[in-house]
CSV table of C-alpha atoms and ligand atoms in Angstrom, one decimal:
chain,number,residue,atom,x,y,z
A,23,UNK,CA,-38.1,10.4,-26.2
A,24,UNK,CA,-34.5,11.2,-27.0
A,25,UNK,CA,-33.4,14.0,-25.4
A,26,UNK,CA,-31.5,16.9,-26.8
A,27,UNK,CA,-28.6,19.5,-25.9
A,28,UNK,CA,-26.0,22.3,-26.6
A,29,UNK,CA,-23.2,20.2,-26.7
A,30,UNK,CA,-21.2,23.0,-26.2
A,31,UNK,CA,-21.3,23.0,-22.5
A,32,UNK,CA,-19.2,19.7,-22.5
A,33,UNK,CA,-16.3,22.0,-21.5
A,34,UNK,CA,-14.7,18.4,-20.4
A,35,UNK,CA,-12.8,16.7,-22.1
A,36,UNK,CA,-13.3,13.7,-21.1
A,37,UNK,CA,-17.7,14.4,-21.0
A,38,UNK,CA,-16.7,15.1,-24.7
A,39,UNK,CA,-14.8,11.3,-25.0
A,40,UNK,CA,-18.0,10.4,-23.4
A,41,UNK,CA,-20.7,12.1,-25.8
A,42,UNK,CA,-18.9,11.4,-29.1
A,43,UNK,CA,-17.3,7.7,-28.5
A,44,UNK,CA,-20.5,5.9,-25.9
A,45,UNK,CA,-18.3,5.9,-22.9
A,46,UNK,CA,-14.7,7.0,-21.9
A,47,UNK,CA,-12.0,4.7,-20.1
A,48,UNK,CA,-11.4,7.6,-17.5
A,49,UNK,CA,-15.2,7.0,-15.6
A,50,UNK,CA,-14.6,3.3,-16.5
A,51,UNK,CA,-17.6,3.2,-19.1
A,52,UNK,CA,-16.3,2.9,-22.6
A,53,UNK,CA,-16.6,-0.9,-21.7
A,54,UNK,CA,-19.6,-2.4,-20.0
A,55,UNK,CA,-17.4,-3.6,-16.4
A,56,UNK,CA,-19.0,-7.3,-17.0
A,57,UNK,CA,-16.5,-7.2,-19.5
A,58,UNK,CA,-13.4,-5.0,-18.8
A,59,UNK,CA,-10.2,-6.6,-18.9
A,60,UNK,CA,-8.1,-4.1,-16.9
A,61,UNK,CA,-7.7,-1.6,-14.2
A,62,UNK,CA,-8.3,1.5,-16.2
A,63,UNK,CA,-9.5,5.0,-16.0
A,64,UNK,CA,-9.6,7.9,-13.2
A,65,UNK,CA,-7.9,5.9,-9.8
A,66,UNK,CA,-9.7,6.6,-7.1
A,67,UNK,CA,-13.5,6.1,-9.4
A,68,UNK,CA,-12.3,3.0,-9.9
A,69,UNK,CA,-11.4,1.6,-6.9
A,70,UNK,CA,-15.4,2.8,-5.5
A,71,UNK,CA,-16.6,0.8,-8.5
A,72,UNK,CA,-14.8,-2.1,-8.0
A,73,UNK,CA,-16.2,-1.6,-4.3
A,74,UNK,CA,-19.4,-1.7,-5.4
A,75,UNK,CA,-19.4,-4.2,-8.0
A,76,UNK,CA,-18.2,-6.4,-5.3
A,77,UNK,CA,-21.0,-5.6,-2.8
A,78,UNK,CA,-23.6,-6.8,-5.7
A,79,UNK,CA,-21.3,-10.2,-5.8
A,80,UNK,CA,-21.8,-10.6,-2.3
A,81,UNK,CA,-25.6,-10.0,-2.5
A,82,UNK,CA,-26.5,-12.1,-6.0
A,83,UNK,CA,-24.9,-14.4,-8.1
A,84,UNK,CA,-23.4,-12.9,-10.6
A,85,UNK,CA,-20.4,-14.8,-12.4
A,86,UNK,CA,-19.6,-12.6,-14.9
A,87,UNK,CA,-19.3,-9.8,-12.9
A,88,UNK,CA,-17.6,-11.5,-10.4
A,89,UNK,CA,-15.2,-12.7,-13.5
A,90,UNK,CA,-14.5,-9.3,-14.2
A,91,UNK,CA,-13.4,-8.2,-10.6
A,92,UNK,CA,-10.6,-11.2,-10.9
A,93,UNK,CA,-9.5,-10.2,-13.8
A,94,UNK,CA,-9.2,-6.6,-13.3
A,95,UNK,CA,-7.6,-7.5,-9.9
A,96,UNK,CA,-5.2,-9.8,-11.8
A,97,UNK,CA,-4.1,-6.9,-14.0
A,98,UNK,CA,-3.8,-4.0,-11.2
A,99,UNK,CA,-1.7,-6.8,-9.1
A,100,UNK,CA,0.7,-8.1,-11.4
A,101,UNK,CA,1.0,-5.1,-13.5
A,102,UNK,CA,0.2,-2.1,-12.1
A,103,UNK,CA,0.6,-1.7,-8.8
A,104,UNK,CA,3.4,0.2,-7.0
A,105,UNK,CA,6.0,-1.2,-4.6
A,106,UNK,CA,4.7,0.7,-1.6
A,107,UNK,CA,0.6,-0.1,-2.5
A,108,UNK,CA,0.1,3.2,-4.3
A,109,UNK,CA,-2.4,2.7,-7.7
A,110,UNK,CA,-2.6,6.2,-9.8
A,111,UNK,CA,0.6,5.8,-11.4
A,112,UNK,CA,-0.5,8.9,-13.5
A,113,UNK,CA,-1.1,13.0,-13.5
A,114,UNK,CA,-2.3,12.9,-17.5
A,115,UNK,CA,-2.3,10.2,-19.9
A,116,UNK,CA,-3.7,7.8,-22.1
A,117,UNK,CA,-5.3,4.9,-21.2
A,118,UNK,CA,-4.6,1.3,-23.1
A,119,UNK,CA,-7.5,2.1,-25.4
A,120,UNK,CA,-6.3,5.9,-26.0
A,121,UNK,CA,-8.6,7.7,-24.3
A,122,UNK,CA,-7.3,10.7,-22.3
A,123,UNK,CA,-7.3,9.8,-18.5
A,124,UNK,CA,-6.6,12.0,-15.3
A,125,UNK,CA,-5.2,11.2,-11.9
A,126,UNK,CA,-5.6,7.0,-13.3
A,127,UNK,CA,-4.2,4.0,-13.5
A,128,UNK,CA,-0.8,3.7,-15.8
A,129,UNK,CA,-0.9,1.1,-18.5
A,130,UNK,CA,1.0,-2.1,-17.9
A,131,UNK,CA,4.0,-1.7,-15.8
A,132,UNK,CA,3.5,2.1,-16.8
A,133,UNK,CA,5.3,2.7,-12.7
A,134,UNK,CA,7.2,5.8,-12.8
A,135,UNK,CA,8.2,6.8,-9.1
A,136,UNK,CA,9.0,10.5,-9.1
A,137,UNK,CA,5.8,11.8,-10.8
A,138,UNK,CA,4.2,8.6,-9.5
A,139,UNK,CA,0.8,10.3,-8.5
A,140,UNK,CA,-0.7,7.7,-6.0
A,141,UNK,CA,-3.6,10.0,-4.7
A,142,UNK,CA,-4.1,9.0,-1.0
A,143,UNK,CA,-8.6,8.1,-1.9
A,144,UNK,CA,-6.8,5.9,-4.9
A,145,UNK,CA,-5.3,3.7,-2.3
A,146,UNK,CA,-8.1,3.7,0.4
A,147,UNK,CA,-10.2,3.0,-2.4
A,148,UNK,CA,-8.3,-0.4,-3.3
A,149,UNK,CA,-8.1,-0.5,1.0
A,150,UNK,CA,-12.2,-1.0,0.7
A,151,UNK,CA,-12.5,-2.9,-2.3
A,152,UNK,CA,-9.8,-5.5,-1.1
A,153,UNK,CA,-11.6,-5.7,2.5
A,154,UNK,CA,-14.5,-6.9,0.8
A,155,UNK,CA,-12.8,-9.2,-1.7
A,156,UNK,CA,-11.7,-10.8,1.8
A,157,UNK,CA,-15.1,-10.8,3.4
A,158,UNK,CA,-16.4,-12.6,0.6
A,159,UNK,CA,-13.9,-15.1,-0.1
A,160,UNK,CA,-11.8,-15.6,2.9
A,161,UNK,CA,-8.6,-15.3,1.0
A,162,UNK,CA,-5.2,-13.9,2.6
A,163,UNK,CA,-4.1,-12.4,-0.6
A,164,UNK,CA,-6.5,-9.2,-0.2
A,165,UNK,CA,-5.8,-9.0,3.8
A,166,UNK,CA,-2.0,-9.0,2.0
A,167,UNK,CA,-3.0,-6.0,-0.3
A,168,UNK,CA,-5.0,-4.0,2.3
A,169,UNK,CA,-1.8,-4.6,4.8
A,170,UNK,CA,0.6,-3.2,1.9
A,171,UNK,CA,-1.4,-0.1,1.0
A,172,UNK,CA,-2.4,0.9,5.2
A,173,UNK,CA,1.1,1.2,6.2
A,174,UNK,CA,3.0,2.8,3.2
A,175,UNK,CA,1.1,4.3,0.7
A,176,UNK,CA,-2.3,5.6,3.1
A,177,UNK,CA,-0.7,6.1,6.2
A,178,UNK,CA,2.1,8.7,4.3
A,179,UNK,CA,-0.3,10.8,4.0
A,180,UNK,CA,-0.7,12.4,7.4
A,181,UNK,CA,2.2,14.0,8.8
A,182,UNK,CA,3.4,14.0,12.3
A,183,UNK,CA,1.8,16.9,13.2
A,184,UNK,CA,-1.4,15.0,12.8
A,185,UNK,CA,-2.4,17.6,10.8
A,186,UNK,CA,0.1,17.9,7.6
A,187,UNK,CA,-1.4,15.8,4.6
A,188,UNK,CA,-0.4,14.9,1.4
A,189,UNK,CA,-2.5,14.2,-2.1
A,190,UNK,CA,-0.1,12.2,-3.6
A,191,UNK,CA,2.4,9.9,-2.4
A,192,UNK,CA,5.3,9.1,-5.0
A,193,UNK,CA,8.2,7.1,-4.4
A,194,UNK,CA,11.1,9.6,-5.3
A,195,UNK,CA,11.4,13.3,-4.0
A,196,UNK,CA,14.1,15.7,-5.3
A,197,UNK,CA,13.5,17.9,-2.5
A,198,UNK,CA,12.8,21.7,-3.1
A,199,UNK,CA,14.1,20.8,-6.9
A,200,UNK,CA,10.5,19.3,-7.5
A,201,UNK,CA,7.0,20.5,-6.5
A,202,UNK,CA,3.7,18.4,-6.6
A,203,UNK,CA,1.8,17.6,-9.2
A,204,UNK,CA,-0.9,17.7,-7.3
A,205,UNK,CA,-0.4,21.2,-5.3
A,206,UNK,CA,2.1,23.8,-7.9
A,207,UNK,CA,4.8,25.4,-5.6
A,208,UNK,CA,4.6,22.5,-2.7
A,209,UNK,CA,7.2,20.6,-1.6
A,210,UNK,CA,6.3,18.5,1.0
A,211,UNK,CA,3.2,18.4,3.4
A,212,UNK,CA,0.1,20.6,3.1
A,213,UNK,CA,-0.8,22.6,5.5
A,214,UNK,CA,-4.8,21.8,6.8
A,215,UNK,CA,-5.4,25.3,5.7
A,216,UNK,CA,-5.2,23.8,1.4
A,217,UNK,CA,-8.8,22.9,0.9
A,218,UNK,CA,-9.7,19.3,0.0
A,219,UNK,CA,-13.0,17.2,0.2
A,220,UNK,CA,-11.4,14.5,-0.7
A,221,UNK,CA,-7.8,12.2,0.7
A,222,UNK,CA,-7.6,14.0,4.5
A,223,UNK,CA,-11.3,13.6,5.3
A,224,UNK,CA,-11.0,10.0,3.6
A,225,UNK,CA,-8.0,9.0,5.6
A,226,UNK,CA,-9.3,10.5,9.0
A,227,UNK,CA,-12.3,8.1,8.3
A,228,UNK,CA,-9.9,4.9,7.6
A,229,UNK,CA,-7.8,5.6,10.4
A,230,UNK,CA,-11.2,6.0,13.1
A,231,UNK,CA,-12.7,2.9,11.7
A,232,UNK,CA,-9.7,0.8,11.6
A,233,UNK,CA,-10.8,-1.3,14.6
A,234,UNK,CA,-13.1,-2.3,12.6
A,235,UNK,CA,-11.2,-3.7,9.9
A,236,UNK,CA,-8.9,-6.1,12.1
A,237,UNK,CA,-11.1,-9.4,12.5
A,238,UNK,CA,-14.0,-10.7,10.6
A,239,UNK,CA,-17.1,-13.6,11.9
A,240,UNK,CA,-17.7,-16.6,10.0
A,241,UNK,CA,-20.6,-19.2,11.0
A,242,UNK,CA,-17.1,-21.3,12.6
A,243,UNK,CA,-15.3,-18.8,14.3
A,244,UNK,CA,-12.8,-15.5,13.8
A,245,UNK,CA,-10.2,-14.6,11.9
A,246,UNK,CA,-7.2,-12.5,12.6
A,247,UNK,CA,-6.7,-10.3,9.7
A,248,UNK,CA,-4.6,-7.9,10.6
A,249,UNK,CA,-2.5,-7.5,13.5
A,250,UNK,CA,-1.5,-5.0,16.5
A,251,UNK,CA,-1.8,-4.2,20.1
A,252,UNK,CA,-5.8,-4.4,20.9
A,253,UNK,CA,-8.7,-6.1,22.7
A,254,UNK,CA,-11.2,-7.5,20.8
A,255,UNK,CA,-14.5,-8.0,23.2
A,256,UNK,CA,-17.3,-8.6,21.0
A,257,UNK,CA,-19.2,-11.8,20.0
A,258,UNK,CA,-18.9,-14.4,18.0
A,259,UNK,CA,-21.6,-14.8,15.0
A,260,UNK,CA,-24.2,-16.4,17.0
A,261,UNK,CA,-23.8,-14.0,20.1
A,262,UNK,CA,-21.9,-15.7,22.6
A,263,UNK,CA,-19.4,-13.3,23.9
A,264,UNK,CA,-15.8,-13.5,23.4
A,265,UNK,CA,-13.0,-11.3,24.2
A,266,UNK,CA,-9.3,-11.9,23.4
A,267,UNK,CA,-5.9,-10.1,23.5
A,268,UNK,CA,-3.3,-9.3,21.1
A,269,UNK,CA,-0.5,-8.3,22.9
A,270,UNK,CA,2.7,-7.3,20.3
A,271,UNK,CA,4.7,-4.5,19.1
A,272,UNK,CA,3.4,-5.1,16.0
A,273,UNK,CA,5.0,-4.0,12.9
A,274,UNK,CA,7.9,-3.9,14.1
A,275,UNK,CA,7.8,-6.8,15.6
A,276,UNK,CA,6.3,-10.6,14.0
A,277,UNK,CA,5.6,-11.6,17.9
A,278,UNK,CA,2.2,-11.6,18.7
A,279,UNK,CA,0.6,-13.3,21.9
A,280,UNK,CA,-3.5,-13.4,21.6
A,281,UNK,CA,-4.7,-14.2,25.0
A,282,UNK,CA,-8.1,-15.7,25.5
A,283,UNK,CA,-9.4,-14.1,28.3
A,284,UNK,CA,-13.2,-15.6,27.9
A,285,UNK,CA,-14.7,-17.8,25.5
A,286,UNK,CA,-18.0,-19.8,24.9
A,287,UNK,CA,-17.7,-23.2,26.1
A,288,UNK,CA,-18.0,-24.6,22.8
A,289,UNK,CA,-15.7,-25.5,19.7
A,290,UNK,CA,-15.0,-23.0,17.3
A,291,UNK,CA,-12.0,-21.9,14.8
A,292,UNK,CA,-9.7,-19.0,15.4
A,293,UNK,CA,-8.0,-18.5,12.0
A,294,UNK,CA,-4.5,-16.5,11.6
A,295,UNK,CA,-3.9,-14.7,9.1
A,296,UNK,CA,-0.1,-15.7,7.8
A,297,UNK,CA,1.1,-12.8,5.5
A,298,UNK,CA,2.4,-13.0,2.5
A,299,UNK,CA,6.3,-11.5,3.6
A,300,UNK,CA,6.4,-14.3,6.4
A,301,UNK,CA,8.1,-17.0,5.9
A,302,UNK,CA,9.4,-19.4,7.9
A,303,UNK,CA,6.2,-18.7,10.6
A,304,UNK,CA,6.0,-20.2,13.7
A,305,UNK,CA,3.4,-21.0,16.5
A,306,UNK,CA,2.5,-22.5,19.6
A,307,UNK,CA,-0.3,-23.1,21.7
A,308,UNK,CA,-0.2,-23.0,26.1
A,309,UNK,CA,3.8,-23.3,25.1
A,310,UNK,CA,3.4,-26.3,22.7
A,311,UNK,CA,4.7,-25.6,19.6
A,312,UNK,CA,2.5,-26.6,17.1
A,313,UNK,CA,4.7,-28.7,13.5
A,314,UNK,CA,2.3,-27.2,10.8
A,315,UNK,CA,3.8,-25.5,8.1
A,316,UNK,CA,2.6,-22.0,8.3
A,317,UNK,CA,2.5,-21.3,5.0
A,318,UNK,CA,2.1,-17.6,3.1
A,319,UNK,CA,-0.6,-16.0,2.2
A,320,UNK,CA,-2.8,-18.1,4.2
A,321,UNK,CA,-4.9,-18.7,7.0
A,322,UNK,CA,-3.9,-21.2,10.2
A,323,UNK,CA,-6.9,-22.7,11.5
A,324,UNK,CA,-6.9,-23.6,15.2
A,325,UNK,CA,-9.8,-25.7,15.6
A,326,UNK,CA,-10.7,-26.8,19.2
A,327,UNK,CA,-13.2,-25.8,22.3
A,328,UNK,CA,-11.1,-22.5,23.8
A,329,UNK,CA,-10.6,-22.1,28.1
A,330,UNK,CA,-10.1,-19.0,29.3
A,331,UNK,CA,-6.8,-18.4,29.8
A,332,UNK,CA,-5.1,-20.2,26.6
A,333,UNK,CA,-2.8,-18.5,25.0
A,334,UNK,CA,-1.1,-18.6,21.5
A,335,UNK,CA,2.1,-17.2,20.0
A,336,UNK,CA,3.0,-16.6,16.6
A,337,UNK,CA,6.1,-15.9,15.5
A,338,UNK,CA,6.1,-13.5,11.8
A,339,UNK,CA,10.0,-13.4,11.1
A,340,UNK,CA,10.4,-10.3,9.9
A,341,UNK,CA,13.5,-10.0,7.9
A,342,UNK,CA,15.2,-6.9,6.3
A,343,UNK,CA,14.8,-8.1,2.5
A,344,UNK,CA,15.5,-6.1,-0.8
A,345,UNK,CA,12.6,-6.4,-3.6
A,346,UNK,CA,13.6,-5.7,-7.6
A,347,UNK,CA,10.5,-5.2,-9.9
A,348,UNK,CA,9.5,-6.7,-12.8
A,349,UNK,CA,12.1,-6.0,-16.0
A,350,UNK,CA,9.6,-4.2,-17.8
A,351,UNK,CA,9.2,-1.3,-14.9
A,352,UNK,CA,12.2,0.7,-16.6
A,353,UNK,CA,11.8,2.5,-13.6
A,354,UNK,CA,13.3,0.4,-11.6
A,355,UNK,CA,16.1,-1.1,-13.7
A,356,UNK,CA,19.1,-2.3,-11.5
A,357,UNK,CA,17.6,-0.7,-8.5
A,358,UNK,CA,16.0,-2.1,-5.0
A,359,UNK,CA,13.7,-1.6,-2.6
A,360,UNK,CA,14.0,-2.8,1.3
A,361,UNK,CA,11.2,-4.3,2.7
A,362,UNK,CA,10.8,-5.4,6.4
A,363,UNK,CA,7.3,-7.5,7.5
A,364,UNK,CA,4.7,-5.1,6.1
A,365,UNK,CA,7.0,-2.1,6.2
A,366,UNK,CA,8.6,0.0,3.2
A,367,UNK,CA,11.7,1.7,3.6
A,368,UNK,CA,13.0,4.6,2.2
A,369,UNK,CA,16.7,6.7,2.2
A,370,UNK,CA,16.0,10.5,2.8
A,371,UNK,CA,18.5,12.9,2.8
A,372,UNK,CA,17.8,14.1,7.0
A,373,UNK,CA,19.9,10.6,7.4
A,374,UNK,CA,23.0,11.1,4.9
A,375,UNK,CA,25.8,13.8,5.6
A,376,UNK,CA,25.0,17.2,3.6
A,377,UNK,CA,28.0,16.9,0.8
A,378,UNK,CA,25.7,13.5,-0.3
A,379,UNK,CA,22.6,13.3,-2.2
A,380,UNK,CA,20.7,10.2,-1.5
A,381,UNK,CA,21.1,9.3,-5.6
A,382,UNK,CA,24.6,9.1,-4.5
A,383,UNK,CA,24.2,6.0,-3.0
A,384,UNK,CA,24.4,2.4,-3.9
A,385,UNK,CA,23.0,-0.8,-2.7
A,386,UNK,CA,25.1,-3.6,-2.5
A,387,UNK,CA,22.7,-6.8,-3.7
A,388,UNK,CA,24.5,-8.6,-0.2
A,389,UNK,CA,23.6,-5.8,2.3
A,390,UNK,CA,23.2,-6.7,5.8
A,391,UNK,CA,20.4,-4.5,7.1
A,392,UNK,CA,20.2,-4.5,10.8
A,393,UNK,CA,17.2,-2.8,12.4
A,394,UNK,CA,17.4,-0.5,15.6
A,395,UNK,CA,14.6,0.3,17.6
A,396,UNK,CA,14.7,4.6,17.4
A,397,UNK,CA,12.1,5.6,20.0
A,398,UNK,CA,13.1,9.5,19.8
A,399,UNK,CA,12.7,9.7,15.8
A,400,UNK,CA,9.7,10.4,14.1
A,401,UNK,CA,7.5,9.0,17.2
A,402,UNK,CA,8.9,5.8,17.4
A,403,UNK,CA,10.3,3.9,14.4
A,404,UNK,CA,12.6,0.5,13.6
A,405,UNK,CA,15.4,2.0,11.3
A,406,UNK,CA,17.7,0.0,9.7
A,407,UNK,CA,21.2,0.4,9.5
A,408,UNK,CA,23.9,-1.2,7.1
A,409,UNK,CA,27.3,-0.6,5.2
A,410,UNK,CA,26.1,0.8,1.5
A,411,UNK,CA,28.9,2.3,-1.1
A,412,UNK,CA,28.6,5.6,-2.7
A,413,UNK,CA,29.9,7.5,-5.7
A,414,UNK,CA,32.1,10.4,-5.7
A,415,UNK,CA,29.7,13.9,-5.5
A,416,UNK,CA,29.9,15.8,-8.5
A,417,UNK,CA,28.9,19.0,-9.8
A,418,UNK,CA,26.6,18.0,-13.1
A,419,UNK,CA,25.8,21.8,-13.5
A,420,UNK,CA,24.2,22.2,-16.7
A,421,UNK,CA,25.7,18.6,-18.1
A,422,UNK,CA,22.9,16.1,-18.8
A,423,UNK,CA,25.3,13.7,-20.0
A,424,UNK,CA,28.4,12.4,-18.9
A,425,UNK,CA,31.3,9.1,-19.3
A,426,UNK,CA,31.2,6.9,-16.7
A,427,UNK,CA,33.8,7.6,-13.9
A,428,UNK,CA,36.1,3.9,-12.8
A,429,UNK,CA,36.6,5.9,-9.6
A,430,UNK,CA,36.2,3.3,-6.9
A,431,UNK,CA,32.9,3.1,-4.2
A,432,UNK,CA,33.4,4.5,-1.0
A,433,UNK,CA,31.5,2.9,2.1
A,434,UNK,CA,29.1,4.9,3.4
A,435,UNK,CA,26.5,3.5,6.7
A,436,UNK,CA,23.4,4.6,5.5
A,437,UNK,CA,19.7,4.6,7.8
A,438,UNK,CA,16.5,3.4,6.2
A,439,UNK,CA,13.4,4.8,7.8
A,440,UNK,CA,10.0,3.7,7.7
A,441,UNK,CA,8.7,5.5,3.8
A,442,UNK,CA,5.2,6.1,5.5
A,443,UNK,CA,7.1,8.4,7.9
A,444,UNK,CA,9.3,10.3,5.2
A,445,UNK,CA,8.4,13.9,4.9
A,446,UNK,CA,8.3,14.7,8.5
A,447,UNK,CA,11.8,16.9,8.9
A,448,UNK,CA,11.8,19.4,6.5
A,449,UNK,CA,11.9,19.2,2.3
A,450,UNK,CA,14.1,16.9,1.8
A,451,UNK,CA,15.5,14.1,-0.6
A,452,UNK,CA,14.2,11.0,-0.7
A,453,UNK,CA,14.0,7.8,-2.7
A,454,UNK,CA,12.0,4.0,-2.1
A,455,UNK,CA,14.1,2.8,-4.7
A,456,UNK,CA,17.8,2.8,-4.7
A,457,UNK,CA,20.1,1.9,-7.0
A,458,UNK,CA,22.3,-1.8,-7.3
A,459,UNK,CA,25.9,-1.2,-6.6
B,114,ZN,ZN1,-8.5,12.0,-2.4
């Protein structure tokens, strides 16, 4: 029997859309998921939907659903993800099919910086989705996405006091001149007294379970999906005990020493992920260099009868590099971001002289950025230092536009910090994307 109810009860616009149109992009219900082309609508909910749909694909053969997830993943990764892994461009907007959406994916290449919403839960959702895709396929590209999100758009949520937290993760910040879109009159991380049941708890359970994401198992062996100093003390899938140790300063260094401490005495595979940024990676086993090419975004497989005391040394070169954005990302025209290994960097005003604004700095295209370990800064970080250029600071008062100044640019020494560590030194200006000189 068809049921009816008082439609005036549908006060939220997205619910009215749902009723009138038979579905809405906000809730991924306008188009049946198996026919969907796009990452669309509420970013957190969409990620949870794609995550659970991937679970379905792991349990049963569903080629239409699998193909849809591939299309959506390609749309997200080639048109809608921020350089720091954020996947929620808009607080409010219209979807590609004209539905009102909130806390949502943008349209293709719509990736604003200061208003980039990037709810922490959306990146955690993307992390969980890509973990399942990794388990389903064994493809390194999914682990690359997990790593990008983890270090650069999940970790920034939490302050270095261990208690304050962000809901949104913008890429540009104007300090006290800007308030967070997620919470009015807020210019920095919230204190724990600000009530929210999603991002802080979601972040804590992700961090508390992080060890469960580092390795994955298959019938033929073990994969090292993410690196960090730790000991694996577990079993292969057949129950045989295996213990190995990673000694490394990752993510500040790409040198990883893996020692097999105890192993079953039969042949199995150890797979090592070569991240997408690791060009020119090299590897040795018990001091003997391996001549095979280690391709970025792949797993390097080592099949042998392992012995206790075997040592693998993996070297993933971490050169600081300038990234530029697709020309259709309007907010990033003629700008560059800086990444070293898995870490995205930013320029923050406490690292500049008082009279210089973040927006005054220009990056030379051939800038040499030198890593420097700073154990006493921001709980211990590796910063990048280099000689940049700056425009003359100007008082803009009420002017909105003015003729271009032809004054020569002066040099200025800059220090970039990991983006995840921003907003720990009081309200400050910050940018990931910097104008090129
Ligand atoms: Zn949240």
